C-alpha positions as a printed Julia matrix, in Angstrom:
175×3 Matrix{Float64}:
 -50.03   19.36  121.65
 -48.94   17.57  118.29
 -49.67   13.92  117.6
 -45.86   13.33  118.37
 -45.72   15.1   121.48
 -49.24   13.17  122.4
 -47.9     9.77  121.18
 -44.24   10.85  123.69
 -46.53   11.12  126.48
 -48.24    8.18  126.69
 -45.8     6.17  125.8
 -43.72    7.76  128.67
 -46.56    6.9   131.06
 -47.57    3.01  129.75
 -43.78    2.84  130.28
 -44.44    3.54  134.16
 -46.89    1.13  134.03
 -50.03    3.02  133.46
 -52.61    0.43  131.48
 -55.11    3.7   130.39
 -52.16    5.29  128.49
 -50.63    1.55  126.5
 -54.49    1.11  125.62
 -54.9     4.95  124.48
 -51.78    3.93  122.39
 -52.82    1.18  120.92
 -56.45    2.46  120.58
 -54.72    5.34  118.58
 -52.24    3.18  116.3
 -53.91    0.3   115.88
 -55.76    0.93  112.49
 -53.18    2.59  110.89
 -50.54   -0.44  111.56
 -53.09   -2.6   110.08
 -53.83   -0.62  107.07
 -50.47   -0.62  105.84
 -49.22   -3.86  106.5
 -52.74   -4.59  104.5
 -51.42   -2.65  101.96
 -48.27   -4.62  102.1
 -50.0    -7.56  101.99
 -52.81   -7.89  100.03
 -55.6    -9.48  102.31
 -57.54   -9.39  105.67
 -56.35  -12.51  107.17
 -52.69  -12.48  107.05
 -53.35   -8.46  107.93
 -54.59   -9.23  111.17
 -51.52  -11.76  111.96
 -49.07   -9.96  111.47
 -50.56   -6.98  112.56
 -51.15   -8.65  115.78
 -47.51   -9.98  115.74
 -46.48   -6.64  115.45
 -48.43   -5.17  118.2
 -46.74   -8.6   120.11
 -43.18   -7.35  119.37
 -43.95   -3.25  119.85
 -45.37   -4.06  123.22
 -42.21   -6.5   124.45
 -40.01   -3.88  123.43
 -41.99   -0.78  124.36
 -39.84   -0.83  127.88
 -36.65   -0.57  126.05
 -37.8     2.47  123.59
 -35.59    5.07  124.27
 -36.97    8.15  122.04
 -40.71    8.2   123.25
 -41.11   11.29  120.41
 -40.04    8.69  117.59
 -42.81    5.99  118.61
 -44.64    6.47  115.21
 -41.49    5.59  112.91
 -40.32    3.03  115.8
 -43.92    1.03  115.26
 -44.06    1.26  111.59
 -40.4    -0.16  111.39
 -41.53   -3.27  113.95
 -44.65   -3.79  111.55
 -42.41   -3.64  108.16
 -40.07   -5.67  109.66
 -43.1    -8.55  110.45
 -44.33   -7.93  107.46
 -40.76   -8.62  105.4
 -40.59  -12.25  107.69
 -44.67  -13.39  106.35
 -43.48  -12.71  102.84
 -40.17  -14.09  103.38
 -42.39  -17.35  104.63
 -43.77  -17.92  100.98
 -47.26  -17.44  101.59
 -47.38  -16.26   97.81
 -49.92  -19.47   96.46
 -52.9   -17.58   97.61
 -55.28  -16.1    95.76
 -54.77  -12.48   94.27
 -55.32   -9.81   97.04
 -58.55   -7.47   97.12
 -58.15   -3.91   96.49
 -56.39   -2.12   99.2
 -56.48    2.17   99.28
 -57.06    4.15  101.87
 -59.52    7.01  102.43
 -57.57   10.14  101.38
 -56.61    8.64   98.07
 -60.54    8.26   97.2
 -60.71   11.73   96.26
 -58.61   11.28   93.6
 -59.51    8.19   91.73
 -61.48    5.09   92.94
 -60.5     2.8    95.51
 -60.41   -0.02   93.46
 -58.39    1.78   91.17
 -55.71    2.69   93.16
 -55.83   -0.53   95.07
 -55.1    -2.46   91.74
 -51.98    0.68   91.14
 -50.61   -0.02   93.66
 -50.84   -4.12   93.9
 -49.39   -4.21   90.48
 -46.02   -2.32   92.18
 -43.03   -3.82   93.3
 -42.62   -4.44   96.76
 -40.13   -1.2    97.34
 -42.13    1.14   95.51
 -45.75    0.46   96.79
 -44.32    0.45  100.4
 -42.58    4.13   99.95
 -45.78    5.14   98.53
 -47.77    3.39  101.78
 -45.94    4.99  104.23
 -45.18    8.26  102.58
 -49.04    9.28  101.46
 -51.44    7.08  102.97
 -49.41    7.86  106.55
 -48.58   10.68  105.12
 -45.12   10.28  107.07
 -42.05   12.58  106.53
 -38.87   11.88  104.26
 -36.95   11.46  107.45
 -39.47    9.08  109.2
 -39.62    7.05  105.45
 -35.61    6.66  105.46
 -35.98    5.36  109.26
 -38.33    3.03  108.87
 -37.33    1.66  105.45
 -33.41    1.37  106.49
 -32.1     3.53  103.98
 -30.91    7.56  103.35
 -33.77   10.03  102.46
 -31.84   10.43   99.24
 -33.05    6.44   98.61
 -36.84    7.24   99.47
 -37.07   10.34   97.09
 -36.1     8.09   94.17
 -38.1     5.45   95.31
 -41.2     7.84   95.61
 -40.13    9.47   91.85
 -39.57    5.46   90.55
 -43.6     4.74   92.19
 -45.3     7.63   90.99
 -43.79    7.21   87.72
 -44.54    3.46   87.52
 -48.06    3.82   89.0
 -48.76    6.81   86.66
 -47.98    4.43   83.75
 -49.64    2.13   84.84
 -53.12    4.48   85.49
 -52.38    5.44   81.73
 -51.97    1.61   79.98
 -55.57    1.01   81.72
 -56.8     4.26   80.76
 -57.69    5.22   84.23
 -55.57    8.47   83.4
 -53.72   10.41   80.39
């Protein structure tokens, strides 16, 4: 059974009411909704809001979710969207965020690294690179949850590789 199909089934059953399967649910996605909207926003605190204000909104509106099998992109787009209202809110005078990465990309350079690559990316760009690599989501699931055609995340994902390459180079983290 794939993670989709898994994901289908309990959210078919915690929408019959069965507690064990909403909590396997949750138990399953909540790190990875708080890792990227981390990633989106930069620090622990305001991670755990709006995470939590995402899990709020997913779980009002998990009655009403029609394609059980799309739960993953569903989710992600609840969290982006709570994460587009805190920065819409201003909360930009705080300090600069830590380093944010997640564990697959530590392979490749160091976290703190990448964390500072990808901070120093606009908002679009670090986001496609978030969902597409760190969830490692498809192009399809990208275009959902982002609100644009798959066409618009491949030259998002060619604009943030190219920007975050550059930017690996001008620190001399790469050549």
């Amino acid at each position: 059974m794939t993670d989709a199909e898994r994901d289908a089934l309990l959210v078919v059953r915690a929408q019959l009411g069965d507690r064990q399967a909403l909590g396997e649910l949750v138990g399953h996605w909540h790190l990875p909704v708080w890792r990227y909207v981390r990633a989106m926003l930069g620090d622990r605190a305001r991670a755990d809001d709006v995470s939590q204000e995402a899990w709020a909104r997913a779980l009002r509106a998990l009655p009403r979710l029609r394609q059980p099998d799309r739960f993953a992109p569903w989710l992600l787009t609840i969290a982006r969207r709570c994460v587009q209202a805190n920065l819409r809110q201003g909360y930009d005078n705080e300090p600069a965020p830590e380093p944010v990465t997640a564990d697959e990309a530590v392979a490749v350079l160091d976290r703190a690294q990448v964390s500072e690559g990808l901070a120093g990316l606009p908002e679009r760009e670090r986001e496609v690179l978030i969902l597409f690599y760190l969830h490692d989501l498809a192009l399809g699931d990208c275009a959902q949850i982002l609100g644009v055609p798959p066409g618009t995340v491949k030259s998002r994902l060619n604009r943030a590789r190219r920007l975050i390459r550059e930017q690996m180079i001008k620190k001399g983290y790469a050549t």
